[in-house]
Coordinates of C-alpha atoms in Angstrom, one line a residue:
X6 CA 81.5 124.5 135.8
X7 CA 80.3 123.7 139.2
X8 CA 82.9 123.7 142.0
X9 CA 82.1 120.8 144.4
X10 CA 82.2 120.9 148.0
X11 CA 85.5 120.2 149.5
X12 CA 87.4 121.9 146.6
X13 CA 90.4 123.7 147.7
X14 CA 90.6 127.5 147.8
X15 CA 93.1 127.4 145.1
X16 CA 90.8 125.5 142.8
X17 CA 88.0 127.9 143.4
X18 CA 90.2 130.9 142.8
X19 CA 91.5 129.5 139.5
X20 CA 87.9 128.6 138.4
X21 CA 86.8 132.1 139.1
X22 CA 89.7 133.6 137.3
X23 CA 88.6 131.6 134.3
X24 CA 84.9 132.7 134.7
X25 CA 85.9 136.4 134.7
X26 CA 88.3 136.2 131.9
X27 CA 85.8 134.3 129.6
X28 CA 83.2 137.0 130.4
X29 CA 85.4 139.7 129.2
X30 CA 86.7 137.6 126.2
X31 CA 83.1 136.9 124.9
X32 CA 81.1 139.9 126.0
X33 CA 83.8 142.6 125.9
X34 CA 84.5 145.6 128.2
X35 CA 82.5 145.7 131.4
X36 CA 82.3 147.5 134.6
X37 CA 83.3 145.6 137.8
X38 CA 79.7 145.9 138.9
X39 CA 78.6 144.2 135.5
X40 CA 81.1 141.4 136.1
X41 CA 79.8 140.9 139.7
X42 CA 76.3 140.6 138.4
X43 CA 77.0 138.3 135.5
X44 CA 79.2 136.0 137.4
X45 CA 77.3 136.1 140.7
X46 CA 80.4 136.9 142.6
X47 CA 80.6 139.5 145.2
X48 CA 82.4 142.8 144.3
X49 CA 85.3 142.2 146.7
X50 CA 86.0 138.9 145.0
X51 CA 85.7 140.5 141.5
X52 CA 88.3 143.3 142.6
X53 CA 90.7 140.6 143.6
X54 CA 90.3 138.5 140.5
X55 CA 90.6 141.6 138.2
X56 CA 93.9 142.7 140.0
X57 CA 95.3 139.2 139.5
X58 CA 94.4 139.2 135.8
X59 CA 95.9 142.7 135.5
X60 CA 99.1 141.4 137.0
X61 CA 99.1 138.5 134.4
X62 CA 98.7 141.1 131.6
X63 CA 95.5 139.5 130.3
X64 CA 93.1 142.5 131.2
X65 CA 93.3 146.3 131.9
X66 CA 91.3 148.7 133.7
X67 CA 90.3 152.0 132.2
X68 CA 88.2 155.0 133.3
X69 CA 85.1 154.8 135.3
X70 CA 81.8 153.6 133.7
X71 CA 79.5 156.6 134.0
X72 CA 76.6 154.8 131.9
X73 CA 73.7 156.3 134.1
X74 CA 74.7 154.6 137.5
X75 CA 74.2 156.1 140.6
X76 CA 76.8 156.3 143.5
X77 CA 80.4 155.6 143.0
X78 CA 81.2 154.7 139.4
X79 CA 82.9 151.5 138.7
X80 CA 86.0 151.0 136.5
X81 CA 85.7 149.6 133.1
X82 CA 87.6 146.1 132.6
X83 CA 88.6 144.8 129.2
X84 CA 90.9 142.1 127.8
X85 CA 94.5 143.0 126.4
X86 CA 94.4 141.6 122.8
X87 CA 98.0 142.4 122.4
X88 CA 99.4 140.3 125.3
X89 CA 99.2 136.9 123.7
X90 CA 97.7 135.3 120.7
X91 CA 97.0 131.9 119.0
X92 CA 97.6 130.8 115.5
X93 CA 94.4 129.7 113.6
X94 CA 94.5 127.7 110.6
X95 CA 91.7 126.9 108.1
X96 CA 92.2 124.1 105.6
X97 CA 89.3 124.2 103.0
X98 CA 88.8 122.5 99.6
X99 CA 90.2 125.4 97.5
X100 CA 91.9 127.6 100.0
X101 CA 94.2 127.8 103.1
X102 CA 94.0 130.6 105.8
X103 CA 96.3 131.6 108.6
X104 CA 95.5 134.2 111.2
X105 CA 96.8 135.3 114.6
X106 CA 94.1 136.3 117.0
X107 CA 94.1 137.6 120.5
X108 CA 91.8 137.6 123.4
X109 CA 88.4 139.2 122.6
X110 CA 88.6 137.7 119.1
X111 CA 90.8 140.4 118.0
X112 CA 92.4 139.5 114.6
X113 CA 96.1 140.7 114.4
X114 CA 97.1 139.3 111.0
X115 CA 95.2 137.3 108.5
X116 CA 96.3 135.8 105.2
X117 CA 94.3 133.6 102.8
X118 CA 95.6 131.8 99.7
X119 CA 93.6 130.1 97.0
X120 CA 94.8 126.6 96.4
X121 CA 94.3 124.2 93.6
X122 CA 92.5 121.1 94.8
X123 CA 95.1 119.1 92.8
X124 CA 97.6 119.9 95.5
X125 CA 95.7 118.4 98.4
X126 CA 98.4 116.0 99.6
X127 CA 99.1 116.7 103.2
X128 CA 102.7 117.6 102.5
X129 CA 101.6 120.4 100.1
X130 CA 99.0 121.6 102.5
X131 CA 101.6 121.9 105.3
X132 CA 103.8 123.7 103.0
X133 CA 101.1 126.2 102.2
X134 CA 100.5 126.7 106.0
X135 CA 104.4 127.3 106.5
X136 CA 104.3 130.0 103.9
X137 CA 101.3 131.9 105.3
X138 CA 102.4 131.5 108.8
X139 CA 105.8 133.0 108.1
X140 CA 103.9 136.0 106.8
X141 CA 101.7 136.6 109.8
X142 CA 103.9 135.5 112.8
X143 CA 106.6 138.2 112.9
X144 CA 104.1 141.0 113.5
X145 CA 102.0 139.1 116.1
X146 CA 102.2 138.8 120.0
X147 CA 103.7 135.5 121.5
X148 CA 101.8 132.4 120.4
X149 CA 100.3 130.2 123.1
X150 CA 98.2 127.9 121.0
X151 CA 97.5 126.6 117.5
X152 CA 94.0 125.7 116.3
X153 CA 93.1 124.0 113.1
X154 CA 89.7 123.9 111.1
X155 CA 89.6 121.2 108.4
X156 CA 86.9 120.0 106.2
X157 CA 86.6 116.3 107.1
X158 CA 85.7 113.9 110.0
X159 CA 88.1 114.7 112.7
X160 CA 89.0 112.8 115.9
X161 CA 89.2 115.7 118.4
X162 CA 91.4 113.8 120.9
X163 CA 94.5 113.7 118.6
X164 CA 93.4 115.6 115.4
X165 CA 93.1 112.4 113.3
X166 CA 91.3 113.2 110.0
X167 CA 89.4 109.9 109.6
X168 CA 88.0 110.8 106.1
X169 CA 88.0 114.0 104.0
X170 CA 86.4 113.1 100.7
X171 CA 86.7 116.5 99.2
X172 CA 90.5 116.5 100.0
X173 CA 91.1 112.8 99.2
X174 CA 92.3 112.2 102.6
X175 CA 91.8 109.1 104.7
X176 CA 93.3 108.7 108.3
X177 CA 95.6 111.5 108.0
X178 CA 97.2 112.4 111.4
X179 CA 96.8 116.1 110.9
X180 CA 97.3 117.0 114.6
X181 CA 100.7 115.2 114.8
X182 CA 101.8 116.6 111.5
X183 CA 100.9 120.2 112.4
X184 CA 102.6 119.6 115.7
X185 CA 105.7 118.3 114.3
X186 CA 106.1 121.0 111.5
X187 CA 105.1 124.2 113.7
X188 CA 105.8 123.5 117.3
X189 CA 109.5 124.4 118.1
X190 CA 109.9 126.1 114.6
X191 CA 107.2 128.3 113.9
X192 CA 105.9 128.6 117.4
X193 CA 107.4 127.8 120.8
X194 CA 107.9 124.4 122.2
X195 CA 105.1 123.1 124.3
X196 CA 102.3 125.1 122.5
X197 CA 99.2 122.9 122.4
X198 CA 97.7 122.1 119.1
X199 CA 94.0 121.5 118.5
X200 CA 92.2 120.2 115.3
X201 CA 88.5 120.3 114.8
X202 CA 85.8 120.0 112.0
X203 CA 85.4 123.3 110.3
X204 CA 81.7 123.4 110.8
X205 CA 81.9 122.4 114.3
X206 CA 84.3 125.3 114.9
X207 CA 82.0 127.5 112.8
X208 CA 79.1 127.2 115.0
X209 CA 81.3 127.6 118.2
X210 CA 82.3 130.9 116.6
X211 CA 78.9 132.1 115.7
X212 CA 77.6 131.0 119.1
X213 CA 80.3 132.9 120.9
X214 CA 80.4 136.1 118.9
X215 CA 78.2 135.8 115.9
X216 CA 74.7 135.3 114.6
X217 CA 73.9 132.5 117.2
X218 CA 75.3 134.5 120.3
X219 CA 73.4 133.5 123.3
X220 CA 71.3 130.9 121.5
X221 CA 71.3 127.6 123.3
X222 CA 69.9 125.5 120.4
X223 CA 71.3 126.2 116.8
X224 CA 72.4 124.6 113.7
X225 CA 75.3 125.8 111.5
X226 CA 75.6 124.9 107.8
X227 CA 79.0 125.5 106.1
X228 CA 78.4 125.3 102.3
X229 CA 81.1 125.2 99.6
X230 CA 82.1 122.2 97.5
X231 CA 80.7 120.2 100.4
X232 CA 78.2 120.8 103.3
X233 CA 79.4 120.7 106.8
X234 CA 77.2 120.8 109.8
X235 CA 77.7 122.1 113.4
X236 CA 74.9 121.6 116.0
X237 CA 74.7 123.2 119.5
X238 CA 72.1 121.6 121.8
X239 CA 71.5 123.1 125.2
X240 CA 74.5 125.4 124.8
X241 CA 76.8 122.4 124.0
X242 CA 78.4 121.2 120.8
X243 CA 76.7 117.9 119.7
X244 CA 79.7 115.5 119.2
X245 CA 78.0 112.0 119.2
X246 CA 79.4 108.7 120.7
X247 CA 82.6 108.9 118.8
X248 CA 82.9 112.6 118.1
X249 CA 81.8 112.4 114.6
X250 CA 78.3 114.0 114.8
X251 CA 77.4 116.6 112.2
X252 CA 78.4 115.0 109.0
X253 CA 75.1 116.2 107.4
X254 CA 76.7 116.7 104.0
X255 CA 76.4 112.9 103.5
X256 CA 72.7 112.8 104.5
X257 CA 71.0 111.0 101.8
X258 CA 68.1 113.2 100.4
X259 CA 67.7 111.9 96.8
X260 CA 67.7 108.3 96.0
X261 CA 67.9 108.9 92.4
X262 CA 70.8 111.6 92.7
X263 CA 74.4 111.6 91.6
X264 CA 77.2 109.4 93.0
X265 CA 79.1 111.1 96.1
X266 CA 82.8 111.1 96.6
X267 CA 82.0 109.2 99.9
X268 CA 80.7 106.3 97.9
X269 CA 77.1 107.0 98.6
X270 CA 74.3 108.3 96.1
X271 CA 72.2 111.4 96.3
X272 CA 74.0 112.8 99.3
X273 CA 72.9 116.4 100.3
X274 CA 76.0 118.1 99.1
X275 CA 75.8 116.4 95.7
X276 CA 72.4 118.0 95.3
X277 CA 73.0 121.4 97.0
X278 CA 76.7 121.9 97.0
X279 CA 78.8 124.3 95.0
X280 CA 79.8 121.9 92.3
X281 CA 76.2 121.3 91.3
X282 CA 75.4 125.0 91.4
X283 CA 78.1 125.8 89.1
X284 CA 77.4 122.7 86.8
X285 CA 73.7 123.6 86.4
X286 CA 74.5 127.2 85.7
X287 CA 77.3 126.5 83.2
X288 CA 80.0 128.4 85.1
X289 CA 83.5 127.3 85.4
X290 CA 85.4 127.3 88.8
X291 CA 88.5 129.2 87.9
X292 CA 91.3 129.9 90.4
X293 CA 91.0 133.5 91.8
X294 CA 87.5 134.0 90.5
X295 CA 84.2 133.9 92.5
X296 CA 82.0 131.7 90.4
X297 CA 79.2 131.6 93.1
X298 CA 79.0 135.5 92.9
X299 CA 78.9 135.2 89.2
X300 CA 75.9 132.7 89.2
X301 CA 74.1 134.8 91.8
X302 CA 74.6 138.0 89.8
X303 CA 73.2 136.4 86.7
X304 CA 70.2 134.9 88.5
X305 CA 69.4 138.3 89.7
X306 CA 69.7 139.6 86.1
X307 CA 67.2 136.8 85.0
X308 CA 69.6 134.5 83.1
X309 CA 67.6 131.3 82.7
X310 CA 70.2 128.8 83.5
X311 CA 71.4 130.7 86.6
X312 CA 67.8 131.0 87.8
X313 CA 67.1 127.3 87.4
X314 CA 70.4 126.5 89.2
X315 CA 69.6 128.8 92.1
X316 CA 66.0 127.4 92.4
X317 CA 67.2 123.8 92.3
X318 CA 70.0 124.2 94.8
X319 CA 67.8 126.3 97.0
X320 CA 65.2 123.7 96.9
X321 CA 67.4 120.8 97.8
X322 CA 69.0 123.1 100.6
X323 CA 65.6 123.5 102.0
X324 CA 64.7 119.8 101.7
X325 CA 67.7 118.8 103.8
X326 CA 67.3 121.6 106.3
X327 CA 63.6 120.8 106.9
X328 CA 64.8 117.4 107.9
X329 CA 67.3 118.8 110.5
X330 CA 64.7 121.4 111.9
X331 CA 62.3 118.4 112.3
X332 CA 64.8 116.4 114.1
X333 CA 66.8 119.0 116.3
X334 CA 64.1 121.6 116.8
X335 CA 66.7 124.4 116.8
X336 CA 65.9 128.0 117.6
X337 CA 68.2 129.2 114.9
X338 CA 69.9 128.1 111.7
X339 CA 73.0 129.9 110.5
X340 CA 74.0 129.6 106.9
X341 CA 77.7 130.0 106.3
X342 CA 80.1 129.7 103.4
X343 CA 78.5 130.2 100.0
X344 CA 75.0 129.9 101.5
X345 CA 75.6 133.0 103.7
X346 CA 77.0 135.0 100.8
X347 CA 74.1 134.1 98.4
X348 CA 71.5 134.1 101.1
X349 CA 69.4 136.7 99.6
X350 CA 69.1 135.0 96.2
X351 CA 68.6 131.5 97.6
X352 CA 66.0 132.5 100.2
X353 CA 62.8 132.2 98.1
X354 CA 63.4 128.8 97.1
X355 CA 64.9 127.8 100.4
X356 CA 61.7 129.1 102.2
X357 CA 59.3 127.4 99.7
X358 CA 61.0 124.1 100.4
X359 CA 61.0 124.7 104.2
X360 CA 57.3 125.7 104.3
X361 CA 56.2 122.5 102.5
X362 CA 58.4 120.1 104.6
X363 CA 59.2 121.5 108.0
X364 CA 56.8 120.5 110.6
X365 CA 54.7 123.4 112.1
X366 CA 54.4 123.0 115.8
X367 CA 53.1 125.4 118.5
X368 CA 56.4 127.0 118.6
X369 CA 57.6 129.2 115.8
X370 CA 59.8 127.5 113.0
X371 CA 63.5 128.2 113.4
X372 CA 64.8 131.4 112.1
X373 CA 67.2 131.1 109.1
X374 CA 70.1 133.7 108.9
X375 CA 73.2 134.3 107.2
X376 CA 76.5 133.9 109.3
X377 CA 77.5 137.1 111.0
X378 CA 81.2 136.2 110.6
X379 CA 81.1 135.4 107.0
X380 CA 84.0 133.4 105.6
X381 CA 86.0 133.8 108.8
X382 CA 83.7 131.7 110.9
X383 CA 85.7 128.4 111.0
X384 CA 88.9 130.5 111.3
X385 CA 87.7 132.3 114.2
X386 CA 86.4 129.0 115.7
X387 CA 89.7 127.5 115.5
X388 CA 91.1 130.4 117.4
X389 CA 88.4 130.0 120.0
X390 CA 89.4 126.4 120.4
X391 CA 93.1 127.3 120.7
X392 CA 92.5 130.1 123.2
X393 CA 90.3 127.9 125.5
X394 CA 93.3 126.4 127.3
X395 CA 94.5 129.9 128.3
X396 CA 90.9 131.0 129.4
X397 CA 90.5 127.8 131.3
X398 CA 93.8 128.3 133.1
X399 CA 94.7 132.2 132.9
X400 CA 97.8 131.6 135.0
X401 CA 99.4 129.9 131.9
X402 CA 100.1 133.6 130.9
X403 CA 102.8 133.6 133.7
X404 CA 104.9 131.0 132.0
X405 CA 104.9 132.7 128.5
X406 CA 108.2 133.6 127.4
X407 CA 108.7 137.1 125.5
X408 CA 109.8 135.3 122.2
X409 CA 107.8 133.0 120.0
X410 CA 110.5 130.7 118.9
X411 CA 109.4 131.1 115.2
X412 CA 111.6 130.9 112.0
X413 CA 110.9 131.0 108.4
X414 CA 110.0 127.6 106.6
X415 CA 113.1 126.0 105.1
X416 CA 111.4 124.1 102.4
X417 CA 109.5 125.3 99.3
X418 CA 105.7 125.4 99.6
X419 CA 103.1 124.7 97.0
X420 CA 102.3 127.7 94.9
X421 CA 99.7 129.9 96.6
X422 CA 97.5 132.9 95.4
X423 CA 97.9 135.0 98.5
X424 CA 95.1 137.4 99.6
X425 CA 95.3 139.8 102.6

């Protein structure tokens, strides 16, 4: 963010507070001298800003940093992860997760529940969120934000889920529903709620503290029942004209392919998603099991159907990925969800497809790596989104009351298979 000429001293100070807090949140503990170098602020300014953040309870200063420095050692500054937290929610096709996360990405409490896709009505999903939130909130710091990641096309301005084929949703006002069901009940009045597409939030998390950390141009694929995509260009999330960019799961790759839930034919996720993998391998998707792991193990053991399933899905994954690489020319591709978990087994077929289809230029082809944050990428991304208002305006911490205003849900929730 650039501070324009004529900005008030107060605006500059608040901006600089945000810059310092974000540095510590993303990069971890640093000395004052490191903060000065990385923010390009002088050391006397850093001293004043750090003291203010200490007063707000957002950072703490420890002992001197003695890592090979000459002269007077500088104190180490780090965030206080226990001062405040946000509630992060992930709504996937077959599970719901709720976590409380503090500054620095510290996860205080996390609960994930398997969920039958049959119970995908918004009311049932909200009931599941209530049940999980009631478990994690009592042991967490005061909540200052709620972030939600959902599989679907999301209007970020108000959290409207325009369409989520794998949930059977169309024009569901998820942001409004989450706000009415949690704010003032589970979390304090006035707490902001943000809703985003799970793959968009996945790339933000991997870019902030995962495999794509420090990479300005990257593509993230979230693969489960569907395929989600998040794209960072020039260090910024690609959102498109109406905020719906990245719906790459419905990229047509096979004109003779199967009919997709979106109404199209031969969409990428119908050729390379979880359903087709299990169907080809002859494995049932049973609640509480990990059928993808079963297929990967069987393929490694040479079971013919599993081998063919992995080869076919890996090939179609590479076909679609080659197109993305040709269009966006990313430095890195991060594979999340089942693709990250099965990376080693899928890699041979994937690489073969890429080598025959991705354009070779004078620059090396994009690297392809599994997600560093694993299945938590979207959940952590939801937390990052919810923490952003506090990081942008650290003085919000001044107004935080000690309590969280939470209470246990009063209505029954859909049955959940709880996991720690």
